[in-house]
Coordinates of C-alpha atoms and ligand atoms in Angstrom, one line a residue:
M1 CA 0.0 0.0 0.0
D2 CA 2.9 2.4 0.8
N3 CA 4.1 2.3 -2.8
K4 CA 0.8 3.4 -4.2
R5 CA 0.4 7.0 -5.4
K6 CA -1.8 8.9 -3.0
I7 CA -4.6 11.2 -4.2
C8 CA -6.8 13.4 -2.2
I9 CA -10.1 14.3 -3.9
M10 CA -12.2 17.3 -2.5
G11 CA -15.9 16.8 -3.2
M12 CA -17.5 13.3 -3.2
G13 CA -20.4 14.1 -5.5
Y14 CA -21.4 13.0 -9.0
I15 CA -17.8 13.8 -10.3
G16 CA -15.6 13.3 -7.3
L17 CA -16.9 9.9 -6.1
P18 CA -16.8 8.1 -9.4
T19 CA -13.3 9.5 -10.1
A20 CA -12.2 8.4 -6.6
A21 CA -13.7 4.9 -7.0
L22 CA -12.2 4.4 -10.4
L23 CA -8.7 5.5 -9.3
A24 CA -8.9 3.4 -6.2
N25 CA -9.5 0.4 -8.5
R26 CA -6.6 1.5 -10.7
G27 CA -3.8 1.3 -8.2
Y28 CA -4.1 4.7 -6.4
Q29 CA -4.6 5.2 -2.7
V30 CA -7.6 7.6 -2.5
H31 CA -8.5 9.9 0.3
G32 CA -12.0 11.3 -0.4
V33 CA -13.1 14.5 1.3
D34 CA -16.5 16.1 1.7
V35 CA -18.2 18.6 4.0
N36 CA -21.2 16.3 4.1
Q37 CA -20.9 13.7 7.0
H38 CA -23.7 11.5 5.6
A39 CA -21.7 11.1 2.3
I40 CA -18.5 10.3 4.3
D41 CA -20.3 7.7 6.4
T42 CA -22.1 6.1 3.5
I43 CA -18.9 5.8 1.4
N44 CA -16.9 4.3 4.4
R45 CA -19.5 1.6 4.6
G46 CA -18.8 0.8 1.0
E47 CA -22.1 2.3 -0.2
I48 CA -23.1 5.2 -2.3
H49 CA -25.3 8.3 -1.6
I50 CA -25.9 9.2 -5.3
V51 CA -27.4 7.4 -8.2
E52 CA -25.1 6.3 -11.0
P53 CA -25.0 2.9 -12.7
K54 CA -22.1 0.6 -11.7
L55 CA -20.7 3.1 -9.2
D56 CA -21.9 1.0 -6.2
E57 CA -19.7 -1.9 -7.3
F58 CA -16.7 0.3 -7.8
V59 CA -17.1 1.9 -4.4
R60 CA -17.7 -1.4 -2.6
L61 CA -14.6 -3.0 -4.1
A62 CA -12.5 0.1 -3.4
V63 CA -13.5 0.4 0.2
Q64 CA -13.2 -3.3 0.9
S65 CA -9.7 -3.4 -0.5
G66 CA -8.8 -0.4 1.7
S67 CA -7.9 1.8 -1.3
L68 CA -10.7 4.4 -0.7
M69 CA -11.5 6.1 2.5
A70 CA -13.6 9.2 3.0
N71 CA -13.0 11.9 5.7
I72 CA -14.0 15.5 6.5
D73 CA -10.4 16.6 6.5
P74 CA -7.8 16.4 3.7
A75 CA -4.6 14.4 4.1
E76 CA -1.0 14.6 2.7
S77 CA -1.0 13.2 -0.9
D78 CA 0.9 13.2 -4.2
I79 CA -2.0 14.6 -6.0
F80 CA -5.0 16.8 -5.0
M81 CA -8.1 17.1 -7.1
I82 CA -10.9 19.6 -6.6
A83 CA -14.4 18.6 -7.7
V84 CA -16.7 20.8 -5.8
P85 CA -19.9 22.7 -7.0
T86 CA -19.7 25.9 -9.0
P87 CA -23.2 27.4 -8.8
F88 CA -24.4 31.0 -9.0
H89 CA -24.5 33.6 -6.2
V90 CA -28.0 33.9 -4.9
N91 CA -29.4 37.4 -5.6
K92 CA -26.2 38.8 -7.2
F93 CA -26.3 40.0 -10.8
N94 CA -23.8 41.3 -13.2
K95 CA -24.2 45.1 -13.5
T96 CA -23.5 45.3 -17.3
T97 CA -25.7 42.3 -18.4
N98 CA -27.9 41.7 -15.4
S99 CA -26.9 38.0 -15.6
P100 CA -26.2 35.6 -12.8
V101 CA -22.7 35.8 -11.2
P102 CA -20.7 32.5 -10.8
N103 CA -19.8 31.5 -7.3
I104 CA -16.3 30.0 -6.9
D105 CA -16.4 30.1 -3.1
F106 CA -16.5 26.3 -2.8
I107 CA -13.3 26.1 -4.9
I108 CA -11.6 28.7 -2.8
D109 CA -12.7 27.0 0.4
A110 CA -11.4 23.6 -0.8
T111 CA -8.1 25.2 -1.9
K112 CA -7.6 26.7 1.5
K113 CA -8.3 23.4 3.1
I114 CA -5.7 21.5 1.2
A115 CA -3.0 24.2 1.5
P116 CA -1.6 22.9 4.9
Y117 CA -1.1 19.5 3.3
V118 CA 0.6 20.5 0.0
K119 CA 4.3 19.7 -0.4
P120 CA 6.9 20.3 -3.1
D121 CA 6.3 18.2 -6.3
N122 CA 2.5 17.8 -5.6
L123 CA 0.1 18.1 -8.5
I124 CA -3.1 20.2 -7.8
L125 CA -6.0 19.6 -10.2
L126 CA -9.2 21.5 -10.7
E127 CA -12.0 19.5 -12.3
S128 CA -15.0 21.8 -11.4
T129 CA -16.5 23.7 -14.4
S130 CA -15.0 27.1 -13.8
P131 CA -15.0 30.7 -15.1
V132 CA -11.9 31.6 -17.1
G133 CA -9.1 32.5 -14.7
T134 CA -10.2 30.3 -11.8
T135 CA -7.1 28.0 -11.9
N136 CA -4.8 31.0 -11.6
I137 CA -7.0 32.3 -8.7
M138 CA -6.5 28.8 -7.0
A139 CA -2.7 29.3 -7.4
D140 CA -3.0 32.8 -5.8
V141 CA -4.9 31.3 -2.9
L142 CA -2.3 28.6 -2.3
K143 CA 0.4 31.3 -2.5
K144 CA -1.4 33.4 0.1
E145 CA -1.7 30.4 2.3
G146 CA 2.1 30.0 2.3
V147 CA 2.5 27.3 -0.4
D148 CA 5.6 27.8 -2.6
I149 CA 3.8 27.5 -6.0
N150 CA 7.0 27.4 -7.9
N151 CA 7.6 23.8 -6.6
I152 CA 4.2 22.4 -7.3
F153 CA 2.1 21.7 -10.5
I154 CA -1.3 23.3 -10.9
A155 CA -3.7 22.4 -13.8
H156 CA -7.3 22.3 -14.9
S157 CA -9.0 19.4 -16.6
P158 CA -12.7 19.9 -17.1
E159 CA -15.0 16.9 -16.7
R160 CA -17.4 16.2 -19.7
V161 CA -19.0 12.9 -18.6
L162 CA -22.6 12.1 -19.2
P163 CA -24.6 11.1 -16.1
G164 CA -25.7 7.5 -16.5
H165 CA -22.5 6.6 -18.3
I166 CA -19.9 8.2 -16.0
M167 CA -17.9 5.0 -15.2
R168 CA -17.3 4.3 -18.9
E169 CA -16.9 7.9 -20.0
L170 CA -14.3 8.7 -17.3
I171 CA -12.0 6.3 -19.1
E172 CA -13.1 6.6 -22.8
N173 CA -13.6 10.3 -23.2
D174 CA -10.9 12.6 -24.7
R175 CA -9.7 15.1 -22.0
V176 CA -8.5 18.6 -22.3
V177 CA -5.7 19.4 -19.8
G178 CA -4.2 22.9 -19.2
G179 CA -1.7 24.0 -16.6
I180 CA -0.8 27.4 -15.2
N181 CA 2.6 26.8 -16.9
N182 CA 4.0 24.2 -19.3
K183 CA 5.5 21.9 -16.7
S184 CA 2.1 21.8 -14.9
T185 CA 0.4 20.8 -18.2
K186 CA 2.9 18.0 -18.8
K187 CA 2.6 16.7 -15.2
A188 CA -1.2 16.7 -15.3
A189 CA -1.4 15.1 -18.7
E190 CA 0.9 12.4 -17.5
F191 CA -1.4 11.7 -14.6
Y192 CA -4.6 11.5 -16.8
R193 CA -2.8 9.2 -19.2
T194 CA -2.5 6.6 -16.4
F195 CA -6.3 5.9 -16.7
V196 CA -7.8 7.7 -19.7
E197 CA -8.0 5.7 -22.9
G198 CA -9.2 8.7 -24.9
E199 CA -6.8 11.3 -26.2
V200 CA -5.3 13.7 -23.5
L201 CA -5.0 17.1 -25.2
E202 CA -2.6 19.6 -23.7
T203 CA -3.3 23.3 -23.6
T204 CA -3.2 26.3 -21.1
A205 CA -5.4 26.5 -18.0
K206 CA -7.4 29.4 -19.5
T207 CA -8.1 27.6 -22.7
A208 CA -9.1 24.4 -20.8
E209 CA -11.5 26.5 -18.7
M210 CA -13.0 28.1 -21.8
A211 CA -13.2 24.8 -23.7
K212 CA -15.7 23.4 -21.2
L213 CA -17.8 26.6 -21.2
T214 CA -17.7 26.6 -25.0
E215 CA -18.9 23.0 -25.2
N216 CA -22.0 23.8 -23.2
S217 CA -22.6 27.1 -24.8
F218 CA -22.4 25.4 -28.2
R219 CA -25.3 23.2 -27.2
D220 CA -27.2 26.0 -25.7
V221 CA -26.9 28.3 -28.8
N222 CA -28.0 25.4 -31.1
I223 CA -31.0 24.5 -28.9
A224 CA -31.9 28.2 -28.8
F225 CA -32.0 28.3 -32.6
A226 CA -34.5 25.3 -32.6
N227 CA -36.6 26.9 -29.8
E228 CA -36.8 30.2 -31.7
L229 CA -37.8 28.3 -34.8
S230 CA -40.6 26.5 -32.9
I231 CA -42.0 29.9 -31.8
L232 CA -41.8 31.4 -35.3
C233 CA -43.4 28.2 -36.8
D234 CA -46.2 28.3 -34.3
D235 CA -47.1 31.9 -35.6
M236 CA -46.9 30.7 -39.2
D237 CA -48.9 27.5 -38.5
I238 CA -46.0 25.3 -39.7
D239 CA -45.1 22.0 -38.0
V240 CA -41.7 22.8 -36.7
R241 CA -40.7 19.1 -36.5
E242 CA -41.6 18.4 -40.1
L243 CA -39.7 21.6 -41.0
I244 CA -36.6 20.4 -39.1
Y245 CA -36.9 16.9 -40.6
L246 CA -36.9 18.4 -44.1
T247 CA -34.1 20.9 -43.5
N248 CA -31.9 18.3 -42.0
K249 CA -32.0 16.4 -45.3
H250 CA -29.5 19.1 -46.5
P251 CA -26.1 17.4 -46.2
R252 CA -24.6 20.2 -44.1
V253 CA -27.5 21.2 -41.9
N254 CA -28.3 19.7 -38.5
V255 CA -31.0 21.6 -36.6
L256 CA -31.5 20.3 -33.1
N257 CA -34.9 19.5 -31.5
P258 CA -36.9 22.2 -29.8
G259 CA -38.3 21.6 -26.3
C260 CA -39.9 23.5 -23.4
G261 CA -36.6 25.2 -22.5
V262 CA -33.1 24.0 -21.5
G263 CA -32.4 22.5 -18.1
G264 CA -29.8 20.5 -16.1
H265 CA -27.0 21.9 -14.0
C266 CA -24.5 22.3 -17.0
I267 CA -26.0 23.7 -20.2
S268 CA -28.4 26.1 -18.6
V269 CA -25.7 27.3 -16.2
D270 CA -22.3 27.4 -17.7
P271 CA -22.9 29.8 -20.6
W272 CA -23.6 32.5 -18.0
F273 CA -20.0 32.1 -16.8
I274 CA -18.9 33.4 -20.2
V275 CA -21.5 36.2 -20.2
D276 CA -20.5 37.3 -16.8
S277 CA -16.8 37.8 -17.8
A278 CA -17.4 39.3 -21.3
N279 CA -18.4 42.9 -20.5
G280 CA -21.5 42.7 -22.7
K281 CA -19.6 41.2 -25.7
A282 CA -21.0 37.7 -25.5
K283 CA -24.1 38.8 -27.3
M284 CA -25.1 35.6 -29.0
I285 CA -24.4 33.4 -26.0
E286 CA -26.4 35.7 -23.8
R287 CA -29.2 35.9 -26.3
A288 CA -29.3 32.1 -26.6
R289 CA -29.5 31.7 -22.8
R290 CA -32.4 34.2 -22.6
T291 CA -34.2 32.6 -25.6
N292 CA -34.1 29.2 -24.0
D293 CA -35.4 30.7 -20.7
Y294 CA -38.1 32.6 -22.6
K295 CA -39.2 29.4 -24.2
A296 CA -40.6 28.1 -20.9
E297 CA -42.5 31.4 -20.4
W298 CA -43.9 31.0 -23.9
V299 CA -45.0 27.5 -23.1
I300 CA -46.8 28.7 -20.0
E301 CA -48.7 31.3 -22.1
K302 CA -49.7 28.7 -24.6
I303 CA -51.1 26.4 -21.9
K304 CA -53.0 29.3 -20.2
N305 CA -54.5 30.2 -23.5
Q306 CA -55.7 26.6 -24.1
A307 CA -57.2 26.5 -20.6
F308 CA -58.9 29.9 -21.2
Q309 CA -60.3 28.6 -24.5
F310 CA -61.6 25.4 -22.8
E311 CA -63.3 27.4 -20.1
R312 CA -65.0 29.6 -22.7
D313 CA -66.2 26.6 -24.6
N314 CA -67.3 24.4 -21.7
G315 CA -68.2 26.9 -19.0
M316 CA -65.8 25.4 -16.5
A317 CA -62.0 25.5 -15.9
P318 CA -60.2 22.4 -17.2
T319 CA -58.1 19.9 -15.3
I320 CA -54.6 19.9 -16.6
S321 CA -51.9 17.1 -16.5
C322 CA -48.3 18.2 -17.0
M323 CA -46.5 15.2 -18.5
G324 CA -42.9 15.0 -17.3
L325 CA -40.9 17.1 -14.8
A326 CA -37.3 16.0 -15.4
F327 CA -35.0 18.2 -17.5
K328 CA -34.7 15.5 -20.2
P329 CA -36.3 12.2 -21.1
N330 CA -36.0 9.1 -19.0
I331 CA -34.1 10.5 -16.0
D332 CA -35.1 11.6 -12.5
D333 CA -33.0 14.8 -12.4
L334 CA -35.1 17.9 -11.8
R335 CA -32.2 20.4 -11.6
E336 CA -33.0 23.6 -13.5
S337 CA -35.7 21.7 -15.2
P338 CA -38.0 23.9 -17.4
A339 CA -40.8 21.3 -17.1
L340 CA -40.6 21.7 -13.3
Y341 CA -40.7 25.5 -13.6
I342 CA -43.7 25.4 -15.9
S343 CA -45.6 22.9 -13.7
E344 CA -45.0 25.0 -10.6
K345 CA -45.9 28.3 -12.3
L346 CA -49.1 26.8 -13.7
S347 CA -50.2 25.2 -10.5
N348 CA -50.4 28.7 -8.9
S349 CA -53.5 29.5 -11.0
L350 CA -54.7 26.3 -12.6
N351 CA -55.9 22.9 -11.6
V352 CA -52.7 21.0 -12.3
K353 CA -51.6 17.4 -11.7
V354 CA -48.3 16.0 -12.7
V355 CA -47.1 12.7 -14.2
E356 CA -43.4 12.0 -13.7
P357 CA -42.8 8.2 -13.8
N358 CA -39.1 8.6 -12.7
I359 CA -39.8 10.1 -9.2
E360 CA -42.0 9.0 -6.3
S361 CA -43.1 12.3 -4.8
H362 CA -42.7 16.0 -4.9
H363 CA -42.9 18.4 -1.9
F364 CA -45.3 20.8 -3.7
L365 CA -46.8 19.2 -6.8
Q366 CA -49.4 16.5 -6.9
L367 CA -48.0 13.5 -8.7
V368 CA -50.4 11.0 -10.2
P369 CA -49.9 7.7 -12.2
Y370 CA -49.8 8.1 -16.0
L371 CA -53.2 6.4 -16.5
E372 CA -54.8 8.8 -14.1
G373 CA -53.1 11.8 -15.6
L374 CA -54.5 10.9 -19.0
K375 CA -58.0 11.6 -17.6
A376 CA -57.3 15.3 -17.4
D377 CA -59.2 17.6 -19.8
I378 CA -55.9 18.8 -21.3
C379 CA -52.6 17.0 -21.2
V380 CA -49.5 19.0 -21.8
Y381 CA -46.4 17.0 -22.8
L382 CA -43.3 18.6 -21.5
V383 CA -40.8 15.7 -21.5
A384 CA -40.8 12.8 -24.0
H385 CA -40.4 10.0 -21.5
N386 CA -40.6 6.5 -23.0
Q387 CA -43.7 5.7 -20.9
F388 CA -45.8 8.4 -22.7
D389 CA -47.6 6.8 -25.6
I390 CA -48.4 8.9 -28.7
A391 CA -51.6 6.8 -29.2
N392 CA -53.0 8.5 -26.0
V393 CA -52.6 12.1 -27.2
K394 CA -55.9 13.9 -27.8
E395 CA -56.7 16.7 -30.2
I396 CA -56.9 19.3 -27.4
D397 CA -53.5 18.2 -25.8
L398 CA -50.4 20.3 -26.3
D399 CA -47.1 18.7 -27.2
F400 CA -43.9 20.7 -26.5
C401 CA -41.4 17.9 -26.6
G402 CA -42.0 16.1 -29.9
L403 CA -44.1 13.2 -28.8
K404 CA -46.5 13.5 -31.7
Ligands
NAD501 N1 -22.4 16.0 -12.6 C1 -22.0 16.2 -13.8 O1 -22.6 15.5 -14.7 C2 -20.9 17.1 -14.2 C3 -20.4 17.0 -15.5 C4 -19.3 17.8 -15.8 C5 -18.9 18.8 -14.9 N2 -19.5 18.9 -13.7 C6 -18.9 19.9 -12.8 O2 -18.2 19.3 -11.7 C7 -18.3 20.0 -10.5 C8 -18.8 19.1 -9.4 O3 -20.1 18.7 -9.8 P1 -20.9 17.5 -9.1 O4 -22.0 17.2 -10.0 O5 -19.9 16.4 -8.7 O6 -21.4 18.2 -7.8 P2 -22.1 17.6 -6.5 O7 -22.9 18.6 -5.9 O8 -22.7 16.2 -6.9 O9 -20.9 17.2 -5.6 C9 -20.0 18.2 -5.0 C10 -19.6 17.7 -3.6 O10 -18.7 18.7 -3.1 C11 -18.9 18.8 -1.7 N3 -18.3 20.0 -1.2 C12 -18.8 21.3 -1.3 N4 -17.8 22.1 -0.8 C13 -16.8 21.4 -0.4 C14 -15.5 21.7 0.2 N5 -15.2 22.9 0.5 N6 -14.7 20.6 0.5 C15 -15.0 19.4 0.2 N7 -16.2 19.0 -0.4 C16 -17.1 20.0 -0.7 C17 -20.5 18.8 -1.6 O11 -20.9 18.4 -0.3 C18 -20.8 17.7 -2.6 O12 -20.9 16.4 -2.1 C19 -19.2 21.2 -10.8 O13 -18.4 22.3 -11.2 C20 -20.0 20.7 -12.0 O14 -20.4 21.8 -12.8 C21 -20.4 18.1 -13.3

């Protein structure tokens, strides 16, 4: 065990824990750190506190063999990895663009915590999705905490795994690795090549940070184009899905599918990191973000209009079923979900029930089984879950997710 390379991973969430479990099964001695005592206790029993296929087996084997242990405090290591959240500040907005401001406090806190344990020759890695410049801020924090940063290596390698496939993608995906200097880039790339089978691509820390933000902004901008088309086509009485099918027959056109907005904790969040630091110059990225957010408001208006029409025709307010709450089909993740936002907003003024086959309960919304949901006067399809059958869609129903 003493000959094993030691790695201390800050943050035992969806990124940190799978990485810890993988490395522990690949010959590293892993010390996992979290501020959440429940997570630590669960991991130390060889169990998991998050849902991810195959992760339970990796964690069980790693803990049983003694190569993975979790703790509230960091420990001396050869490598330190930071995989903590990077959310927005609550109620803080950029003065130029009135856009959300990223919060890197978790990264700074984790950096301060590892500082007393960092020794010469250590490699410090940032994996959290971060605003451009964060890796250098981390280096400054370490310096202020008394670490001689000339004798260590500091680099960023953004994570691009897909939840549900994390254990495979951690190994197979190509990785971008960028250090605060050339020697840090080389050292970090050498580490990733010990377990990554995809290509390990070397660059600078700033380019690596921007690469991750660009990937998610690319998706957001392209979905915004589809969402904008869906609004235009509705005015023109054109079936947007037929239109997209036809235009995509062009050999160099690939329009994405519209939906009821954009959700999840990456694509609907990370483009704001660019907007925040661009002094009003990230016009298209900002416009796309706002277009995708506006799509949810537009959906709400369409549903309210349909309800109003029903009441006028029938002399009574309709019952409405919102079909789907998750941010994309066939998952249980509600983070930043436009379907959740729409359902909550509608239930303030309308008689709303919700069908979400992937979760058991919700603290605010009334969940009903699919067959009961179908009895509503109007069904609004927000997420194209596999369970929803196109054969059950009535003329009066509204489809915002391409079920029809
Ligand atoms: N989940 C994904 O699919 C995914 C994909 C790519 C990138 N990312 C990025 O990776 C980063 C981590 O995301 P995640 O999904 O693992 O988050 P998560 O919320 O699942 O896990 C983060 C963990 O860090 C812990 N933590 C917070 N502050 C800490 C501190 N100071 N010291 C130690 N632990 C601390 C939290 O308790 C939590 O358990 C984010 O920047 C995210 O944007 C996530």
